Coordinates of C-alpha atoms in Angstrom, one line a residue:
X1 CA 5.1 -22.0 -54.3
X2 CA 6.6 -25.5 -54.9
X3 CA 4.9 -27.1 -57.6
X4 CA 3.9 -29.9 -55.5
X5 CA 2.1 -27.9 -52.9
X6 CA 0.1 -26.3 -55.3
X7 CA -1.4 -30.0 -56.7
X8 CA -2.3 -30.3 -52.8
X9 CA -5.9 -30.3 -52.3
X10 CA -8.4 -31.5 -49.2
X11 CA -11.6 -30.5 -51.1
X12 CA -13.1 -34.5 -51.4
X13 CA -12.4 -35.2 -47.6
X14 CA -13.9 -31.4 -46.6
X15 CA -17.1 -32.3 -49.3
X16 CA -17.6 -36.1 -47.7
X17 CA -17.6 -35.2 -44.3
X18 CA -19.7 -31.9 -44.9
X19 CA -22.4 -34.4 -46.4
X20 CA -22.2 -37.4 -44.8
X21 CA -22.3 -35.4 -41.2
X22 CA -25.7 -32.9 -42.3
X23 CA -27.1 -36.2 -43.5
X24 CA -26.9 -38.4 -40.6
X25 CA -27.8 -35.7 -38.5
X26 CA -31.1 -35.5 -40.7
X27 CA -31.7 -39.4 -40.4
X28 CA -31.4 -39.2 -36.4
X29 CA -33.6 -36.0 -35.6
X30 CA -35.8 -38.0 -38.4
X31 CA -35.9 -40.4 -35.7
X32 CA -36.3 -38.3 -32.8
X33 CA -39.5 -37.9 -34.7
X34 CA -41.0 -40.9 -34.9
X35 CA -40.0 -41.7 -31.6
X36 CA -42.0 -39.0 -30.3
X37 CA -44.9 -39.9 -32.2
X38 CA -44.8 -43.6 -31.3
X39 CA -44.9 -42.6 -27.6
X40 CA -47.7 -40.1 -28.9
X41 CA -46.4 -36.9 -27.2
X42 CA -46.5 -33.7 -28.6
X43 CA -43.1 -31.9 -29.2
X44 CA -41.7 -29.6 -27.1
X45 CA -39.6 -26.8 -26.9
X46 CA -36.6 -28.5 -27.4
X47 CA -37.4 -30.6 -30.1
X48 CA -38.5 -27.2 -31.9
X49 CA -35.4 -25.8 -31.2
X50 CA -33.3 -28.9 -32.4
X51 CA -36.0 -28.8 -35.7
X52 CA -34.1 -25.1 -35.8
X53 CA -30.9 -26.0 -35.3
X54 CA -30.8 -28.5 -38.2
X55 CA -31.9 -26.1 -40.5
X56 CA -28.4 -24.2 -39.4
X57 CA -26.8 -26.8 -39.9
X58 CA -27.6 -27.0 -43.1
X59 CA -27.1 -23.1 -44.3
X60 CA -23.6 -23.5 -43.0
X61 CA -23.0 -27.2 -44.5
X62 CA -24.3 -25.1 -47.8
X63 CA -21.8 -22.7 -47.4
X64 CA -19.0 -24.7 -46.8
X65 CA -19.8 -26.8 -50.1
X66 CA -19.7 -23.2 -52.1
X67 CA -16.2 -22.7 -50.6
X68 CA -14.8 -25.6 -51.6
X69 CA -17.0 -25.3 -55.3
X70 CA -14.9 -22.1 -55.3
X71 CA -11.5 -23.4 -54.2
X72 CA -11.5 -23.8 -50.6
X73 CA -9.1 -26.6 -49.8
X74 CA -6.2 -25.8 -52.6
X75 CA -3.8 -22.8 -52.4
X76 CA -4.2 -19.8 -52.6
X77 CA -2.0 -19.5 -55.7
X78 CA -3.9 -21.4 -57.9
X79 CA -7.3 -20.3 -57.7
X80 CA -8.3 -17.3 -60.1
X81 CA -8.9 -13.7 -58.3
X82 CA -12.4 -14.2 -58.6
X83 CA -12.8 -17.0 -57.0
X84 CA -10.5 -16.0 -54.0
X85 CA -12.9 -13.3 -53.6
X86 CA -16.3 -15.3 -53.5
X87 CA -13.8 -17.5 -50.5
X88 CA -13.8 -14.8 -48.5
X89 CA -17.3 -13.2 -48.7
X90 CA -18.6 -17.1 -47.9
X91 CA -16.2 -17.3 -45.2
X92 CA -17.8 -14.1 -43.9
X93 CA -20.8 -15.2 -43.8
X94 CA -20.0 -18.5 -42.7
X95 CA -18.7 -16.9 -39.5
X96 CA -21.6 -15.8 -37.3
X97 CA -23.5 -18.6 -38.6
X98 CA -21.9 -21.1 -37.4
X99 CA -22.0 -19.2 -33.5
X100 CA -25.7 -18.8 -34.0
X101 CA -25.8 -22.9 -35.0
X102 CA -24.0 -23.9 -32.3
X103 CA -25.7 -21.9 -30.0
X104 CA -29.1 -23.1 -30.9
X105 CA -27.9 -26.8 -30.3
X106 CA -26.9 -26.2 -26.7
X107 CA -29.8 -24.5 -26.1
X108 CA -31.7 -27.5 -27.1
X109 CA -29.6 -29.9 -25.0
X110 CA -30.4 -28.0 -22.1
X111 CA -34.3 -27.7 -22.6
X112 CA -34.1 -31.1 -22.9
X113 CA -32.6 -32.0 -19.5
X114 CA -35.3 -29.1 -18.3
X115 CA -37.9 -31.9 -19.5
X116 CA -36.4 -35.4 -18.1
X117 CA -34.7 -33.6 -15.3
X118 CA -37.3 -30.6 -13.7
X119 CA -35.6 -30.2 -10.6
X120 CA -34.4 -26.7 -9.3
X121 CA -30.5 -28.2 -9.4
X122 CA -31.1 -28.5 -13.3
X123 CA -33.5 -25.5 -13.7
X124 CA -30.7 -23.1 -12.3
X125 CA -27.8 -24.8 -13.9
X126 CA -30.2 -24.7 -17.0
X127 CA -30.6 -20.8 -16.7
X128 CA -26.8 -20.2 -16.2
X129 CA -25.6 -21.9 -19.1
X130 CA -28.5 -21.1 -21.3
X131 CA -27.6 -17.1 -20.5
X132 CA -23.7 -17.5 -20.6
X133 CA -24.5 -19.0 -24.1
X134 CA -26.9 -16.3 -25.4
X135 CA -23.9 -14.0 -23.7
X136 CA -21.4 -15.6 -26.0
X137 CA -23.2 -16.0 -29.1
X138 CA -24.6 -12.1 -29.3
X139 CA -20.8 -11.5 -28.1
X140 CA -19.5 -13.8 -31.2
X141 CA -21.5 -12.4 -33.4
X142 CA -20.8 -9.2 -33.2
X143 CA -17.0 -9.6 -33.1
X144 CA -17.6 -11.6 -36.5
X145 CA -19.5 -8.9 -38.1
X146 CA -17.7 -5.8 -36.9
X147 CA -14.1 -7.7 -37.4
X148 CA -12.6 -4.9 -39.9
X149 CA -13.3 -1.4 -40.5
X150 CA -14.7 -0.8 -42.8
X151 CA -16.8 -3.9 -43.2
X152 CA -16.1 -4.5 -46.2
X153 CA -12.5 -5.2 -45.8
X154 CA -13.4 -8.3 -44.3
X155 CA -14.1 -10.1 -47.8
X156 CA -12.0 -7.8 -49.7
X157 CA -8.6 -7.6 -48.1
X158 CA -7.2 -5.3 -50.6
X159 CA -9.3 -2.2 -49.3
X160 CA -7.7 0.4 -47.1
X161 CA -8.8 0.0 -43.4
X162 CA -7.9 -1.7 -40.4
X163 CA -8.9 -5.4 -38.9
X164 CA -8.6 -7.6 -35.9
X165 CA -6.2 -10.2 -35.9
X166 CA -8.5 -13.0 -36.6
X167 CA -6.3 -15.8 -35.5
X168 CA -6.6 -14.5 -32.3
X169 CA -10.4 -14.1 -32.3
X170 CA -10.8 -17.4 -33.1
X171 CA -9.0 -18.4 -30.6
X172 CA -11.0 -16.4 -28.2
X173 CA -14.3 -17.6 -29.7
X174 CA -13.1 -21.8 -29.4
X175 CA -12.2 -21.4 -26.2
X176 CA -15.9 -20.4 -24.4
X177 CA -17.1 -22.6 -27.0
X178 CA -15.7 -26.4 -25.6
X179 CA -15.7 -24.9 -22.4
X180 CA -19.6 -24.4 -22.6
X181 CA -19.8 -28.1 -24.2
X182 CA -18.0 -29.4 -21.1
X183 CA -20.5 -28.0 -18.5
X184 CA -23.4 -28.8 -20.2
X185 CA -22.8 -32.4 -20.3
X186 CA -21.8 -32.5 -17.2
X187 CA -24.7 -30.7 -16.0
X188 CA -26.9 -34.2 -15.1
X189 CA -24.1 -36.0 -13.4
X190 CA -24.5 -34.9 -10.5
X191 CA -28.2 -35.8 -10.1
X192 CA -27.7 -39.3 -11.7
X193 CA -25.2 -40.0 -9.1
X194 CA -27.1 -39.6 -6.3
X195 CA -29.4 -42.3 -7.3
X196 CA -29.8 -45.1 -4.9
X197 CA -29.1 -47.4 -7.9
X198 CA -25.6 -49.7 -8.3
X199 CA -21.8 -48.2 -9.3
X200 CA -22.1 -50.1 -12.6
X201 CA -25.7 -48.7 -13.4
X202 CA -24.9 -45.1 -12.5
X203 CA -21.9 -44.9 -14.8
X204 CA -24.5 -46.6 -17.9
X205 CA -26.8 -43.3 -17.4
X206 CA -24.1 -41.1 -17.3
X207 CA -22.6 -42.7 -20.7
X208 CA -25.9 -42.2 -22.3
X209 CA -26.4 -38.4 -21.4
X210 CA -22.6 -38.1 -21.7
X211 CA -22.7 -39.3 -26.0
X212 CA -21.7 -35.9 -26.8
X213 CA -18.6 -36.0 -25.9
X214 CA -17.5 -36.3 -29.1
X215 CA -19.4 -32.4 -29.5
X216 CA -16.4 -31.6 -27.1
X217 CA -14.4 -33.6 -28.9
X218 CA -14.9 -32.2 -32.1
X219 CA -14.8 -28.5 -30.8
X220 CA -11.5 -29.5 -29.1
X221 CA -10.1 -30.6 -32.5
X222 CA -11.4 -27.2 -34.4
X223 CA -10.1 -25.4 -31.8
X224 CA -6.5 -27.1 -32.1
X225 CA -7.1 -26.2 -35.6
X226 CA -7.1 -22.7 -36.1
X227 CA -3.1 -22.6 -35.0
X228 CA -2.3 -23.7 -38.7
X229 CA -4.5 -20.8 -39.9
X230 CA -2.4 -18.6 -42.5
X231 CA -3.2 -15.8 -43.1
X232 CA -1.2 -15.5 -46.3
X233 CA -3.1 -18.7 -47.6
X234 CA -6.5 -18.5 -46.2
X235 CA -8.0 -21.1 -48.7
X236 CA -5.9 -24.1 -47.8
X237 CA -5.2 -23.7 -43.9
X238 CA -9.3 -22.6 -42.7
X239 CA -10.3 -25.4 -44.7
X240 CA -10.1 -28.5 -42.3
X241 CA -11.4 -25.7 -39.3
X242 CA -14.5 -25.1 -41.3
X243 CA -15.3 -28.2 -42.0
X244 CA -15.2 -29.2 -38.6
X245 CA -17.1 -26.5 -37.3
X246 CA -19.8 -28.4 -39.6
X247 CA -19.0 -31.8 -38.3
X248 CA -19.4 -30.3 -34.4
X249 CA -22.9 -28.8 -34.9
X250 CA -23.9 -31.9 -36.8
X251 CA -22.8 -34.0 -34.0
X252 CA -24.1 -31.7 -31.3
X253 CA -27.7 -32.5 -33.3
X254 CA -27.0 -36.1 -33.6
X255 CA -26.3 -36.3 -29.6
X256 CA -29.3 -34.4 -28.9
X257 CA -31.4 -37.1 -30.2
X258 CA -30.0 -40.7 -28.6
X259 CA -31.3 -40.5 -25.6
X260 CA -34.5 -39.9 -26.5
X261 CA -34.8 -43.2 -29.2
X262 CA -35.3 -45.8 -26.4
X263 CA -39.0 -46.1 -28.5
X264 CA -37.1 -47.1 -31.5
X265 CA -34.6 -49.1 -29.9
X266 CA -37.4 -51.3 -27.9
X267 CA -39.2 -51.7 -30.9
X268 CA -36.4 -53.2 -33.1
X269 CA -35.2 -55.1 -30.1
X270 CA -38.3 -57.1 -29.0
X271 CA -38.4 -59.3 -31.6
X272 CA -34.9 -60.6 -31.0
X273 CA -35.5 -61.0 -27.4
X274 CA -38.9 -63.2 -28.2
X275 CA -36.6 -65.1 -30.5
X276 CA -34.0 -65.5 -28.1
X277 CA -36.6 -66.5 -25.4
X278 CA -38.6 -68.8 -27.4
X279 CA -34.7 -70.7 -28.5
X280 CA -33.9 -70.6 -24.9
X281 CA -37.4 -72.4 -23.8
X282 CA -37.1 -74.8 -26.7
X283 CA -33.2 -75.7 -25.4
X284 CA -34.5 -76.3 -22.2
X285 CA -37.3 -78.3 -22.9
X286 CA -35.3 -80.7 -25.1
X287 CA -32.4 -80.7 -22.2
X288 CA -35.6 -82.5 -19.7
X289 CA -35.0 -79.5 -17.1
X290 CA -38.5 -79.0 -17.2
X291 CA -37.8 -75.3 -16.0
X292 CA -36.6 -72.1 -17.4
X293 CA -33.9 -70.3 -15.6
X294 CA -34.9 -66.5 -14.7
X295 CA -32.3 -64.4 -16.9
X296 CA -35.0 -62.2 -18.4
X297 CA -34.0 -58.4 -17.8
X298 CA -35.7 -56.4 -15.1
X299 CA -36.7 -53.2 -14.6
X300 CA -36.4 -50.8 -12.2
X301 CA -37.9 -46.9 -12.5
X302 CA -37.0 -43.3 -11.4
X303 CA -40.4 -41.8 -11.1
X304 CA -40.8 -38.0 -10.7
X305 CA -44.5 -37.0 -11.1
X306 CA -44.9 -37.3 -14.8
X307 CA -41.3 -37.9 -15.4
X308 CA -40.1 -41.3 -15.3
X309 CA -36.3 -42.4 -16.0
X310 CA -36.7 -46.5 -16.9
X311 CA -33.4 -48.5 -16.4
X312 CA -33.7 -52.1 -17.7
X313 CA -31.0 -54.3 -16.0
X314 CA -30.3 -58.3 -15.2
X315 CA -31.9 -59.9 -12.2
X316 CA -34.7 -57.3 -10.8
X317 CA -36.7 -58.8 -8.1
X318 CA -40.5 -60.2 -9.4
X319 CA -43.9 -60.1 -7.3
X320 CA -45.4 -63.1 -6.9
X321 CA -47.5 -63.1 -9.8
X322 CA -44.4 -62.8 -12.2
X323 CA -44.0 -58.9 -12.9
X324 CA -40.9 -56.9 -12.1
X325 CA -41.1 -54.9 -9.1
X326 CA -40.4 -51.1 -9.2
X327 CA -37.6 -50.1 -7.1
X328 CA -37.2 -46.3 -6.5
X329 CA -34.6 -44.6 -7.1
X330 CA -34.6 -41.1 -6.6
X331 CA -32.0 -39.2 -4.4
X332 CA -34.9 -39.0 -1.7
X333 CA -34.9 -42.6 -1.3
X334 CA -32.4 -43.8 1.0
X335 CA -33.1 -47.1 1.0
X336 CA -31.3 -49.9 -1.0
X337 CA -31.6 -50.8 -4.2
X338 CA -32.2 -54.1 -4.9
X339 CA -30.5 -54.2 -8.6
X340 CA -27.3 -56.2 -8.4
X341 CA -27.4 -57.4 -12.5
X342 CA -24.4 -55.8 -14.3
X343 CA -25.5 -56.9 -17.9
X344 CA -26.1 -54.7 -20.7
X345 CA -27.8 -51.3 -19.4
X346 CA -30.3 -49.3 -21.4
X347 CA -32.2 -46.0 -19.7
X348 CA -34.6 -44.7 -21.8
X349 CA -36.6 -41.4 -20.6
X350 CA -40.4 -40.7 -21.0
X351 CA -41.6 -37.6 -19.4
X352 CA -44.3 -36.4 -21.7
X353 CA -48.1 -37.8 -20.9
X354 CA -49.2 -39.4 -23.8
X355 CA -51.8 -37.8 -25.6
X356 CA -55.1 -38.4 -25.8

């Protein structure tokens, strides 16, 4: 090995990103949390099943940390026997965690659009993904644990015995995997569209639900990934795919949770509006206009029995005694909508009855 190749080492960026990712995915289901209290709901199936999915997140952000303590992220040439060994039995176990992680995040996403969205289009498209994912994680797994035979050879290549090739089971494990990320944000598109509502305020929904996209993006990246793996020097070339199989079920977590922190976001934000209205009255009292101009956001709501999808736009229509009027906006209504503002869009979704 040239002697400069064997300084080469990734382990700071792999141990940063490890952290910083498992952390900020603890501060936003954090927040998930209070949101829910402050709307005083109880939590529901797929806020226990995020809850779960964090706690994966971490055993596997764990066990990336060991492989690097141990050398993960250098060549294979300069760390001791040893240590090469622990690699591979983290590795191991590292493997069909991170399928039963991700698995448990996408299972959350999709409760959650069972909750805001309980319409048969979602419930179906719910069960389908929900079992193709079960499907490929009991499928993953298995392949994981049963890659060599004997087992052991897994984490001790120098037995006798025969394995897959594994560059080609990852492969085949990615692939499902971004392909499952892409239909389950897509899944609520279709039922956003077909709300009587503007172009512009259609496509600020859809952004909202569609904030994972960097789940697919990081799944993507892994994926392109694993065609530098080397089997010949498994320290150094799994290194950046590990750690962003850590980053992608992070993310996944951290998506889960913004669109459900409107709470958070109204409470931060209605100060500065009150001190942006009270600046704009005192302007236009010291202009003589004698009149304030109507720029306050509207609102307009998607009301579903308990469920209620609230999209706060510029220029909604008022009654006469000075409140926003409630358009409807659900695909049974085919009448206009009378939102025309294309300022800043914000949807925030509140399907729970509060509690009592």
């Amino acid at each position: 090995m040239d002697s400069s190749n064997a300084q080469e080492s990734t382990q700071p960026r792999q141990s940063i990103t490890t952290i910083a990712l498992a952390v900020l995915a603890l501060v936003f289901l954090a927040l998930r949390l209070v949101a829910r209290r402050m709307k005083r709901v109880d939590l529901g199936a797929d806020d226990w099943t995020l809850v779960v999915g964090l706690f994966f997140v971490f055993i596997i952000a764990g066990l990336n940390l060991a492989c690097i303590h141990y050398g993960m992220g250098t060549h294979t040439g300069t760390i001791p026997l040893n240590d090469q060994s622990m690699i591979f039995k983290l590795i191991y176990a590292f493997e069909p965690l991170y399928i039963v992680t991700a698995s448990i995040v996408k299972l959350a996403v999709l409760l959650m659009y069972y909750r805001i969205f309980p319409v048969r289009f979602i419930k179906i498209g719910g069960l389908i993904l929900g079992g193709t994912t079960l499907a490929w994680m009991i499928g993953m797994v298995f392949l994981a644990l049963f890659q060599c035979w004997p087992i052991a050879k897994a984490y001790n290549p120098m037995l006798p015995g025969h394995c897959i090739v594994l560059k080609d089971a990852l492969i085949g494990n990615g692939v499902p995997n971004f392909v499952l990320d892409i239909c389950i944000l897509a899944l609520p598109t279709k039922l956003i569209w077909g709300l009587q509502a503007s172009l512009w305020q259609r496509i600020s929904i859809i952004c909202v639900f569609l904030t994972g996209s960097f789940v697919v993006f990081a799944s993507i990246y892994r994926f392109s990934l694993i065609f530098i793996f080397d089997i010949t020097d498994v320290p150094w070339s799994i290194a950046d795919a590990q750690t962003w199989c850590v980053v992608e079920s992070a993310a996944g977590v951290i998506s889960a949770c913004l669109p459900t922190l409107a709470p958070i976001i109204k409470f931060f934000t209605k100060g500065l509006v009150s001190t942006a209205r009270s600046l704009s009255k005192s302007n236009l009292t010291q202009s003589g206009t004698g009149a304030l101009s109507q720029v306050d956001a509207g609102e307009a709501g998607l009301i579903h029995g308990d469920n209620k999808v609230t999209i706060t736009a510029g220029n909604a229509p008022r009654h006469s005694n000075g409140n926003y009027a409630m358009t409807d906006m659900s695909p049974n209504n085919r009448g206009s909508s009378h939102l025309k503002g294309k300022g800043w869009t914000m949807i925030s979704t509140e399907t729970d009855r509060e509690s009592t």
